[in-house]
PDB file of C-alpha atoms in Angstrom:
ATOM      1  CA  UNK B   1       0.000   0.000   0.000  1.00 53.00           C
ATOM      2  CA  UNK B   2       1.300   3.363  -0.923  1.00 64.00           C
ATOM      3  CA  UNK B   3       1.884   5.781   1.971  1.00 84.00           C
ATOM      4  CA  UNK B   4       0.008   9.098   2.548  1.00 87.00           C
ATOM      5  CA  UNK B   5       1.275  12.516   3.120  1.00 87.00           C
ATOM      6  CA  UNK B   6      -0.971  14.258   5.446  1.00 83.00           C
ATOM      7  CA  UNK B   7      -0.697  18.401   5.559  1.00 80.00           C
ATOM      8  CA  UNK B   8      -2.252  20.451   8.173  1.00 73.00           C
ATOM      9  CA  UNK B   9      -3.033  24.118   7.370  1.00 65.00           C
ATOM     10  CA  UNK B  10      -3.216  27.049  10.265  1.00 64.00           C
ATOM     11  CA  UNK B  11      -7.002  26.823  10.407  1.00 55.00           C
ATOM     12  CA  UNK B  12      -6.931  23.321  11.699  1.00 61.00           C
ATOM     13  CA  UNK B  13      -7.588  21.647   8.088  1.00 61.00           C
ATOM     14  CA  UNK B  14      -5.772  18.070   7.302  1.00 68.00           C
ATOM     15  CA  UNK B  15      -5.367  17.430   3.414  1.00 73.00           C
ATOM     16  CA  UNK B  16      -4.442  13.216   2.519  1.00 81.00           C
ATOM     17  CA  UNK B  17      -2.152  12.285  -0.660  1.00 87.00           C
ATOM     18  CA  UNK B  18      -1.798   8.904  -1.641  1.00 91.00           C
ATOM     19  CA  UNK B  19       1.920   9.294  -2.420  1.00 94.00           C
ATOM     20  CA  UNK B  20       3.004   7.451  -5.898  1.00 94.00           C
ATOM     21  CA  UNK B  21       5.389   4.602  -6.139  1.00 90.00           C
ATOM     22  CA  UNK B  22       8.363   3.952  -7.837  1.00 90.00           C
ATOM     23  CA  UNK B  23       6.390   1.581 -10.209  1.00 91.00           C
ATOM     24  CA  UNK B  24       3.458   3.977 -11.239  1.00 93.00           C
ATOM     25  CA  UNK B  25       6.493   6.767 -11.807  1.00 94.00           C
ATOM     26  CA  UNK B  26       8.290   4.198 -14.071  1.00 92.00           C
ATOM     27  CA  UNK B  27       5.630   3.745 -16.060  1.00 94.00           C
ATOM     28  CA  UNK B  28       4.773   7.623 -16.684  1.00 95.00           C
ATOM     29  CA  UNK B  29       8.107   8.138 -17.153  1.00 93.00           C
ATOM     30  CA  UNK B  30       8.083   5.274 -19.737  1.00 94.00           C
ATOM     31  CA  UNK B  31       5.148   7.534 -21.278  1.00 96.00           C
ATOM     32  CA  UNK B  32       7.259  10.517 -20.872  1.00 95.00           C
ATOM     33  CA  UNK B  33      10.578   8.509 -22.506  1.00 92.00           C
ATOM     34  CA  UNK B  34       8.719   7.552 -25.643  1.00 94.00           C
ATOM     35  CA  UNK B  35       6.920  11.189 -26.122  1.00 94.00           C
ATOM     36  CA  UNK B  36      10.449  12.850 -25.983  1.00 92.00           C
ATOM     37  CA  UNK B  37      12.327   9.886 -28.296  1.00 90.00           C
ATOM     38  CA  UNK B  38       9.792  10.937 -31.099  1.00 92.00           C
ATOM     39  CA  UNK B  39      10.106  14.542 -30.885  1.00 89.00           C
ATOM     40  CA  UNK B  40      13.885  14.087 -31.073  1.00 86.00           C
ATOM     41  CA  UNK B  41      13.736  11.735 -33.826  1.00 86.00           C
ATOM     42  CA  UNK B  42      11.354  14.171 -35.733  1.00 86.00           C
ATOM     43  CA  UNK B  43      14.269  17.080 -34.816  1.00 81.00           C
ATOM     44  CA  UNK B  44      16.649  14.895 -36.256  1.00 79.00           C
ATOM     45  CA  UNK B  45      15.089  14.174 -39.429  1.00 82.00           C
ATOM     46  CA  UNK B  46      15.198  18.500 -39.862  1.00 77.00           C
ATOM     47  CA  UNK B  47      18.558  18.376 -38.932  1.00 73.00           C
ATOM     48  CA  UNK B  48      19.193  15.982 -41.687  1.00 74.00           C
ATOM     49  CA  UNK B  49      17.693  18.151 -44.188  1.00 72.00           C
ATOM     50  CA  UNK B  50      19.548  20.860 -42.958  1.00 61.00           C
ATOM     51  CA  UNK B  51      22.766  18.840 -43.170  1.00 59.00           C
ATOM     52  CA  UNK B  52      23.169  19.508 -46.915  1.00 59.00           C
ATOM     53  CA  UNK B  53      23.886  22.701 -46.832  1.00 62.00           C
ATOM     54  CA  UNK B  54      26.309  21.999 -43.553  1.00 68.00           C
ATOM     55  CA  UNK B  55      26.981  19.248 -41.731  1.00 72.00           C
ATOM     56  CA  UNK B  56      28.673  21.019 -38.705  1.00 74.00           C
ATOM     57  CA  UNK B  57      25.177  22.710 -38.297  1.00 71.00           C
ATOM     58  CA  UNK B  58      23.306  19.512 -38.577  1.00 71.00           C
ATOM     59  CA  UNK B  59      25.151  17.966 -35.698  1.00 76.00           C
ATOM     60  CA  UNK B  60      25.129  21.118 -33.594  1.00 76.00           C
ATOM     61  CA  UNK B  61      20.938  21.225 -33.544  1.00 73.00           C
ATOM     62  CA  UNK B  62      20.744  17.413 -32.964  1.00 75.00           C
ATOM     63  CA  UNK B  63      22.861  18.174 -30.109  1.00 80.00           C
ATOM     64  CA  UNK B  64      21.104  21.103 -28.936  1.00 81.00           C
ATOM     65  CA  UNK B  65      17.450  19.328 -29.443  1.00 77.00           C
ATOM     66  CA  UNK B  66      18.606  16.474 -27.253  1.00 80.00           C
ATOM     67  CA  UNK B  67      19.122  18.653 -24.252  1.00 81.00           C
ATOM     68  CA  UNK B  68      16.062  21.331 -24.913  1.00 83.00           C
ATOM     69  CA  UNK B  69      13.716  18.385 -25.583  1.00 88.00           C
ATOM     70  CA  UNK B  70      15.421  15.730 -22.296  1.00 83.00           C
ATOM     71  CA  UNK B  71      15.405  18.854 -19.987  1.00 84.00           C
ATOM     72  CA  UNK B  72      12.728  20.998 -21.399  1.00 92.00           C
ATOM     73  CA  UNK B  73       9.937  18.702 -21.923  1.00 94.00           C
ATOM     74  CA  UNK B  74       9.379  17.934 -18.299  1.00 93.00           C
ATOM     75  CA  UNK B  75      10.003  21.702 -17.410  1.00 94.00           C
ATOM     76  CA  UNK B  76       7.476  23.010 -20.031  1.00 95.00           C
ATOM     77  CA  UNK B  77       4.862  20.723 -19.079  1.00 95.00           C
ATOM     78  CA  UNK B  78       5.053  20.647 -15.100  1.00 95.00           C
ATOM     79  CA  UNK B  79       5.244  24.405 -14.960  1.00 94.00           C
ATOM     80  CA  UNK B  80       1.937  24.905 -17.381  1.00 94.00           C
ATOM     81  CA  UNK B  81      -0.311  21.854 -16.164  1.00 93.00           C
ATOM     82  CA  UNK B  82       1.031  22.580 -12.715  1.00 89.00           C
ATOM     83  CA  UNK B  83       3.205  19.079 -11.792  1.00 94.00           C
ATOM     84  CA  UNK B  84       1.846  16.793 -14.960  1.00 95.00           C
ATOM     85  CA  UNK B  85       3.561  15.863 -17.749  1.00 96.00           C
ATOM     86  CA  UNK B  86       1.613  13.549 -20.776  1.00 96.00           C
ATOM     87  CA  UNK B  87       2.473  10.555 -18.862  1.00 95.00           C
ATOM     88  CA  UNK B  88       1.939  12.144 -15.188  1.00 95.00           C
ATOM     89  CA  UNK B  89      -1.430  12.876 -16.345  1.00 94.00           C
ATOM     90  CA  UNK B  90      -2.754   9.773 -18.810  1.00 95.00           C
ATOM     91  CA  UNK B  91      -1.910   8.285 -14.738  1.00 95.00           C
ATOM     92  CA  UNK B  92      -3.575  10.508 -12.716  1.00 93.00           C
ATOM     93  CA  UNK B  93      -0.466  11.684 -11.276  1.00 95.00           C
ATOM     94  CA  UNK B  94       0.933  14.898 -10.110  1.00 95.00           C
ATOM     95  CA  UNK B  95       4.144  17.076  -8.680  1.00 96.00           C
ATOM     96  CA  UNK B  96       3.700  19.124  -6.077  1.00 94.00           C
ATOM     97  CA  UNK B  97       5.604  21.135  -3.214  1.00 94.00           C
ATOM     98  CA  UNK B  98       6.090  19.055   0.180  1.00 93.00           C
ATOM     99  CA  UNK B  99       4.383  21.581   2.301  1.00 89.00           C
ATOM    100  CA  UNK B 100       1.129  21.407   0.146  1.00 84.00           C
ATOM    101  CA  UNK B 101       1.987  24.709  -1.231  1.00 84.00           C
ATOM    102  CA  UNK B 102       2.360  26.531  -4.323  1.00 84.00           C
ATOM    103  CA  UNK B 103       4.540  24.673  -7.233  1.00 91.00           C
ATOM    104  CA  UNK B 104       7.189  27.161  -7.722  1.00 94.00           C
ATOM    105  CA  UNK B 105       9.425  27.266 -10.742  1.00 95.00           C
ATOM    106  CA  UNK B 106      12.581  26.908  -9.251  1.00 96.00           C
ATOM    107  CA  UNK B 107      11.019  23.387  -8.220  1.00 96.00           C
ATOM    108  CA  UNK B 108      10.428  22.626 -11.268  1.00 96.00           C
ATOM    109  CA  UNK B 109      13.715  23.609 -13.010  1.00 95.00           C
ATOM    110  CA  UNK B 110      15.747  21.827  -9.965  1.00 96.00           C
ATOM    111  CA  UNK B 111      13.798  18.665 -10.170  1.00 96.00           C
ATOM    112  CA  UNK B 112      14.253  18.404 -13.882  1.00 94.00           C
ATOM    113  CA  UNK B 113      17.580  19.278 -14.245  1.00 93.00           C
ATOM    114  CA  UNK B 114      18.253  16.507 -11.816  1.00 94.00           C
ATOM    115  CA  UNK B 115      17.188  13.943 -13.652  1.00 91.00           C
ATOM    116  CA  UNK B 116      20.528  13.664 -15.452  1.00 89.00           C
ATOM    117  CA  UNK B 117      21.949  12.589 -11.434  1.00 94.00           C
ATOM    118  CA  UNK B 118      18.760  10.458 -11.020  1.00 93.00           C
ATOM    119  CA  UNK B 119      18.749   8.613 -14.907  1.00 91.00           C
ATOM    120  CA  UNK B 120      22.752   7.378 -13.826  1.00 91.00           C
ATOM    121  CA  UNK B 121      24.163   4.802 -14.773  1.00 89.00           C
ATOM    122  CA  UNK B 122      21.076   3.663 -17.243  1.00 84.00           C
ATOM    123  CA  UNK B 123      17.035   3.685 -16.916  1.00 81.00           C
ATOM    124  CA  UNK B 124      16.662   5.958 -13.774  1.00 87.00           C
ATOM    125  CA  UNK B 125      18.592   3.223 -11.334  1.00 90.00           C
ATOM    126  CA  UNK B 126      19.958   5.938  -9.044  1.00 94.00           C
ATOM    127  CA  UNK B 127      16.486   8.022  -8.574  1.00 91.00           C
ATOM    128  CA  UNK B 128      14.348   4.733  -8.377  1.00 89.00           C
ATOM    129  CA  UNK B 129      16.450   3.145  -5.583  1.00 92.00           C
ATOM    130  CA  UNK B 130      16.050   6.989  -3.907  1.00 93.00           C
ATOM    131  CA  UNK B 131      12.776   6.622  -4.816  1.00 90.00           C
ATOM    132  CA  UNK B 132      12.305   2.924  -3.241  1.00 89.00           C
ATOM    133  CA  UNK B 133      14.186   3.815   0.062  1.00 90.00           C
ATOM    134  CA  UNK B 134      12.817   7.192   0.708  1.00 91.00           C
ATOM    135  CA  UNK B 135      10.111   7.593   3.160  1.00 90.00           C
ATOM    136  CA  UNK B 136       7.785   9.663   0.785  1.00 92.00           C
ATOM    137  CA  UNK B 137       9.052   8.413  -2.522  1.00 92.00           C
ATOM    138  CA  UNK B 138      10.938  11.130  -3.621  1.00 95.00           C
ATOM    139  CA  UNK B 139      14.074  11.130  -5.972  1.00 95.00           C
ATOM    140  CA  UNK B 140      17.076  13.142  -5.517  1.00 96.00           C
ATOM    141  CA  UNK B 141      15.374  15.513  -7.785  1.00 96.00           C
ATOM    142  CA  UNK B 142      12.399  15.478  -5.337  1.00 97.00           C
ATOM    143  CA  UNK B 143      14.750  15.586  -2.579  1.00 96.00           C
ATOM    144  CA  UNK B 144      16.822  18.555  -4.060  1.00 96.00           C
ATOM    145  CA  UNK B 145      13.552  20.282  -4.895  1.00 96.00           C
ATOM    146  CA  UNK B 146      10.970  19.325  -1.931  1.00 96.00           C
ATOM    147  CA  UNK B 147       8.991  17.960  -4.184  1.00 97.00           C
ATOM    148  CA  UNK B 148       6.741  14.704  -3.908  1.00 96.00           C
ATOM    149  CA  UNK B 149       4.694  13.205  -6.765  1.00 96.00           C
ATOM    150  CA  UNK B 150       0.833  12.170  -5.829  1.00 94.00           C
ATOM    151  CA  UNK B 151      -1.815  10.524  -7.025  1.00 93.00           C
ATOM    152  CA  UNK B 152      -4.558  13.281  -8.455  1.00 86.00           C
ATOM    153  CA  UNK B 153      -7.181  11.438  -9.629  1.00 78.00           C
ATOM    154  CA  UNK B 154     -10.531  13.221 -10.886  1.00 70.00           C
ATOM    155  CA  UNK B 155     -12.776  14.573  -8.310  1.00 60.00           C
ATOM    156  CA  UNK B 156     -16.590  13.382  -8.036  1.00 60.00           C
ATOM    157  CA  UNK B 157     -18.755  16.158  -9.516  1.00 60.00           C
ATOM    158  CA  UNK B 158     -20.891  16.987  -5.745  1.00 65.00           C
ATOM    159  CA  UNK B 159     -24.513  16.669  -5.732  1.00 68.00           C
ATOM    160  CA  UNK B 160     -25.453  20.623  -5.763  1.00 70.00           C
ATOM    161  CA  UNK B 161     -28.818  20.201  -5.569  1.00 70.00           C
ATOM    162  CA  UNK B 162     -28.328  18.101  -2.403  1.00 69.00           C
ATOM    163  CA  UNK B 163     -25.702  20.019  -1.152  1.00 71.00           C
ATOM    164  CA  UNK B 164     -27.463  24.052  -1.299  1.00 73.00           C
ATOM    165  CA  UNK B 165     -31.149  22.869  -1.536  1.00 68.00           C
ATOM    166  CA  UNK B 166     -33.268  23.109   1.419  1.00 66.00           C
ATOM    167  CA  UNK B 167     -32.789  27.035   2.220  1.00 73.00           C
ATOM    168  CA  UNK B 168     -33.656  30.376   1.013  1.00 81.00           C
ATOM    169  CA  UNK B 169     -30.993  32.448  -0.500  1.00 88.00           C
ATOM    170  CA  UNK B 170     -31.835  36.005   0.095  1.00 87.00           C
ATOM    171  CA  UNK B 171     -28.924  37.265  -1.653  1.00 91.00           C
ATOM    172  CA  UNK B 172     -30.826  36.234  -5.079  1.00 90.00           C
ATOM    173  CA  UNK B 173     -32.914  38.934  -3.626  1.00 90.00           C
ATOM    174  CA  UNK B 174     -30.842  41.507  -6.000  1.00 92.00           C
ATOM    175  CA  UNK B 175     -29.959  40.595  -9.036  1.00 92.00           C
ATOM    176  CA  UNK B 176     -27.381  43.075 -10.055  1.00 93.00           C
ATOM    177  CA  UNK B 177     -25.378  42.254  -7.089  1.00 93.00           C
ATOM    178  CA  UNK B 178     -25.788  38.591  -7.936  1.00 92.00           C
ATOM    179  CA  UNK B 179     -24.158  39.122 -11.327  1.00 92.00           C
ATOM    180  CA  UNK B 180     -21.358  41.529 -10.414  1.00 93.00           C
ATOM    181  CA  UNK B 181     -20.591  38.520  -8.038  1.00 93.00           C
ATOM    182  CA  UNK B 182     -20.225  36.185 -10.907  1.00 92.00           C
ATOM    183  CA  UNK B 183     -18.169  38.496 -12.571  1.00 93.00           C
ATOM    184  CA  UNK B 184     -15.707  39.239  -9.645  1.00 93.00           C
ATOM    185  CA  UNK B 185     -15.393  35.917  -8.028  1.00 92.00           C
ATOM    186  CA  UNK B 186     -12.296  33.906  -9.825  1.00 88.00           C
ATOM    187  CA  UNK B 187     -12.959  30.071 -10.276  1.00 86.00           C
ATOM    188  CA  UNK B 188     -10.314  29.408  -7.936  1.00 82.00           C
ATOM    189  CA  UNK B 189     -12.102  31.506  -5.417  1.00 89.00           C
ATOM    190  CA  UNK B 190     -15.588  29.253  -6.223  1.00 89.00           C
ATOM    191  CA  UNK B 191     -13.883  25.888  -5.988  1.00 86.00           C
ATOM    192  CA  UNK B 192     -12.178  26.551  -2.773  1.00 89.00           C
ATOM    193  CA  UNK B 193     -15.593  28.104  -1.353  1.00 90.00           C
ATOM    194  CA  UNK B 194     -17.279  24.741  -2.579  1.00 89.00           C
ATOM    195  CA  UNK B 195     -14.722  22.517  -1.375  1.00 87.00           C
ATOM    196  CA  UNK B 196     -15.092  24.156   2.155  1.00 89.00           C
ATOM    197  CA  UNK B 197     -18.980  23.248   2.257  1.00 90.00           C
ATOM    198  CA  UNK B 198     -18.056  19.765   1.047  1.00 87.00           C
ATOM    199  CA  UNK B 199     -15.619  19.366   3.888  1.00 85.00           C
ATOM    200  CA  UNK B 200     -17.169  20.964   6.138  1.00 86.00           C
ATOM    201  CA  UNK B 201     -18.341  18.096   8.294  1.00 83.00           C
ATOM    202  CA  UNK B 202     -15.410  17.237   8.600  1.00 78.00           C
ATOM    203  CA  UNK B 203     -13.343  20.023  10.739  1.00 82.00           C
ATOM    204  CA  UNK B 204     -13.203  20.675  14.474  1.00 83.00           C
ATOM    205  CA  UNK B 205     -15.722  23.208  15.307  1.00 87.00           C
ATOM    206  CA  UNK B 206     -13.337  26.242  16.402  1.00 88.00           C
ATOM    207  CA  UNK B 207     -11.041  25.460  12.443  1.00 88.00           C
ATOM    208  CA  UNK B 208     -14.728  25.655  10.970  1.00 90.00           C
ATOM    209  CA  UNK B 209     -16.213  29.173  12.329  1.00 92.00           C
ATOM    210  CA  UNK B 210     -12.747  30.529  11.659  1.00 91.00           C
ATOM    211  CA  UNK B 211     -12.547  29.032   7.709  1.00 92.00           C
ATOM    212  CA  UNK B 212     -16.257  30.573   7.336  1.00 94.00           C
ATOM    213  CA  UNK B 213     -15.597  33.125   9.101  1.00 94.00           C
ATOM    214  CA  UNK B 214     -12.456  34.357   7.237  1.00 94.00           C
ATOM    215  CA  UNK B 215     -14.156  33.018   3.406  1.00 94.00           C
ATOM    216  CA  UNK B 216     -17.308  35.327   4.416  1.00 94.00           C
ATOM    217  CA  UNK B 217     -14.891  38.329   5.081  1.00 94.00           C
ATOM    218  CA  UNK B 218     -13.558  37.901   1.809  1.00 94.00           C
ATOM    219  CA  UNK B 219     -16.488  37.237  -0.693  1.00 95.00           C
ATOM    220  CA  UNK B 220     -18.266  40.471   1.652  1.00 94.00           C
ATOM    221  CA  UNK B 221     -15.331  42.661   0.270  1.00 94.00           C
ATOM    222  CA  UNK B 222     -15.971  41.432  -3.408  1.00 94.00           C
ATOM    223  CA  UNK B 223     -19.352  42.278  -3.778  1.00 94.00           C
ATOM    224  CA  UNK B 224     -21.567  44.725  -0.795  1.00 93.00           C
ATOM    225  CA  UNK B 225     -24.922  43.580  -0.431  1.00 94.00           C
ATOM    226  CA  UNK B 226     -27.559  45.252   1.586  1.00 92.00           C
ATOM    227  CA  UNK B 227     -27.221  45.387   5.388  1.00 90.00           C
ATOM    228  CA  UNK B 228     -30.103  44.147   5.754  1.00 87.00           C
ATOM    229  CA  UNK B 229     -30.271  41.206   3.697  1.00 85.00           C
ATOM    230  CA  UNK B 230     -27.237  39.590   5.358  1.00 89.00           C
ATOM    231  CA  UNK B 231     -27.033  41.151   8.868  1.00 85.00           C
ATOM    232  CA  UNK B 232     -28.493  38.137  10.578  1.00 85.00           C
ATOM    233  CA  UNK B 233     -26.970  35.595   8.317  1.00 91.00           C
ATOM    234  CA  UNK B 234     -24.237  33.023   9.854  1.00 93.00           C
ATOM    235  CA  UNK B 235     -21.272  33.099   8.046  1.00 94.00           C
ATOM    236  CA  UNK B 236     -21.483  29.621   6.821  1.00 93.00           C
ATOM    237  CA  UNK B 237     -24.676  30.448   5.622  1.00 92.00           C
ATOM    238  CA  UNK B 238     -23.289  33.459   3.790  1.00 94.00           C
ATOM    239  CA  UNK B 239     -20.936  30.975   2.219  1.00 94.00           C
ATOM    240  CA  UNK B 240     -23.489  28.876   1.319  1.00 91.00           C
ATOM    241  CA  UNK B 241     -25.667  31.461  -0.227  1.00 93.00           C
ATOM    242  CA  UNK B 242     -22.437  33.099  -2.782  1.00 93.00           C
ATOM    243  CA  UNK B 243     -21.638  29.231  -3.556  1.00 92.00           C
ATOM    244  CA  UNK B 244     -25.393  28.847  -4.435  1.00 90.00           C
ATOM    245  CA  UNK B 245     -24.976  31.913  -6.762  1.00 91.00           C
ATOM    246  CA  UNK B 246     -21.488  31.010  -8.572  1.00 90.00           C
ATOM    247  CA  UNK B 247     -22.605  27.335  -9.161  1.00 86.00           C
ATOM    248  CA  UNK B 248     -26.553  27.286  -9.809  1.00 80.00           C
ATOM    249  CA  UNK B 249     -28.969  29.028 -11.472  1.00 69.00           C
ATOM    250  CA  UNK B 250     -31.757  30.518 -10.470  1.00 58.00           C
ATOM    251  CA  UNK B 251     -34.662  28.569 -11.395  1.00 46.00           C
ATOM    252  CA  UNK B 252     -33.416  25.994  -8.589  1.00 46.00           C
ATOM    253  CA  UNK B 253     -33.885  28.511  -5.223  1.00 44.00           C
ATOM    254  CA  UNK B 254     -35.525  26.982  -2.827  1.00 45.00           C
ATOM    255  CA  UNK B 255     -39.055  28.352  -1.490  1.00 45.00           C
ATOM    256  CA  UNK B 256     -38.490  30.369   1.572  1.00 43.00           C
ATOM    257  CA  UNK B 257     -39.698  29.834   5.404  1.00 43.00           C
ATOM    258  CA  UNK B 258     -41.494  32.436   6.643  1.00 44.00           C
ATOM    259  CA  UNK B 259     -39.156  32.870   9.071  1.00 40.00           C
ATOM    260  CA  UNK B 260     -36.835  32.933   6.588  1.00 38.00           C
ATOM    261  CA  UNK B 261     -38.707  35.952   4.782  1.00 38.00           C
ATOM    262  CA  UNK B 262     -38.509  37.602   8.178  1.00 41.00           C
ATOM    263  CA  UNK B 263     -35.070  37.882   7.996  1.00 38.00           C
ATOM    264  CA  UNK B 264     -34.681  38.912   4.182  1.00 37.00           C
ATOM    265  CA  UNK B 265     -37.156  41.741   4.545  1.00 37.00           C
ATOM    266  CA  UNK B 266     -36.078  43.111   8.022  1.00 38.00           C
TER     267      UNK B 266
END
């Protein structure tokens, strides 16, 4: 069984990553291997062309495609998919920092350039025994970098309509507010909102009120709605309601209590 790396933010929240194996990396690195031999080969072929008019110019971009495409490759793709390359992603995989934070791109440029260290003497033998004997799986690359490679595989679409339904959103109240929200709020800023209702059952109560808390704050500065249509509103409610915004529509709001009315027309 693969190990797990387990990160714990400030606010009390534990993230799990199935670590990935030295097998599963051989074999996207197999991926990787044959990707790169063809794009060389298809550089040499040019090269070829180019070597009747001189030879000493032919040899000189073979030369220089072999090191752009080996290093460059794995650099190119890591930084712009952020940690996948073809065969990181065809198997679900994916680099990312130790600490669970942001890929940086001095990561990525240390990890690859590596991989001449880790590929010695033939077929990756010195990173895959690092990679065997290390406690998180990490090559000297990873090791260099503090980098470890994960599993990532595709996330369950949630149930929406399970998850919001049930409550009356009185921010659809005002519907020019509603759409400057959509406008202002990135899709990173929606996904980690929605991810925090998903989870939410599953944080100690003092990490919760201050995630919802501190998410509340933020989306409040985005977009000001009325006093009085969120004065009286819980901040994981408030939450709830911009999440209901960004992700449904609005021929799905739920019917109001009357005591929820109260509230929205106080």
């Amino acid at each position: 069984m693969n190990p797990t790396l387990k990160i714990r933010t400030p606010e009390g929240i534990e993230f799990s990553f199935r670590l990935a194996g030295p097998v599963v990396r051989c074999l996207a690195w197999s991926i990787d291997f044959l990707i790169t031999i063809v794009a060389i080969m298809m550089l040499n072929i040019l090269a070829q062309v180019g070597g009747f008019i001189s030879p000493d110019i032919s040899q000189a971009v073979s030369l220089i495609a072999l090191f752009v495409v080996w290093v460059g490759y794995g650099m190119f793709f890591e930084w712009i998919w952020r940690g996948q390359t073809l065969g990181k992603r065809l198997l679900s995989l994916r680099v990312m920092d130790a600490q669970g934070l942001r890929l940086q791109f001095y990561q990525v440029l240390l990890r690859n350039l590596l991989r001449f260290v880790d590929a010695l003497p033939a077929l990756y033998l010195v990173g895959g025994l690092a990679s065997f004997f290390s406690r998180r799986a990490q090559r000297l690359g990873d090791l260099a970098a503090n980098t470890v490679v994960v599993y990532n595989p595709k996330p369950a679409e949630p149930d929406l309509d399970q998850l919001l339904a049930g409550k009356f959103n009185s921010l659809r109240q005002h519907p020019h507010l509603e759409a400057r929200l959509r406008q202002r709020v990135s899709p990173d800023e929606a996904r980690l909102a929605l991810q925090a209702l998903i989870r939410r059952d599953e944080l100690d109560p003092e990490p919760r009120v201050a995630l919802f808390s501190d998410l509340a704050e933020h989306f409040k500065g985005i977009v000001h709605f009325p006093p009085e249509a969120i004065d009286a509103m819980p901040d994981e409610q408030y939450v709830r309601n911009v999440v209901d915004i960004l992700f449904r529509t609005r021929a799905v709001d739920a019917k109001p209590s009357e005591k929820e009315m109260a509230v929205a027309v106080r």
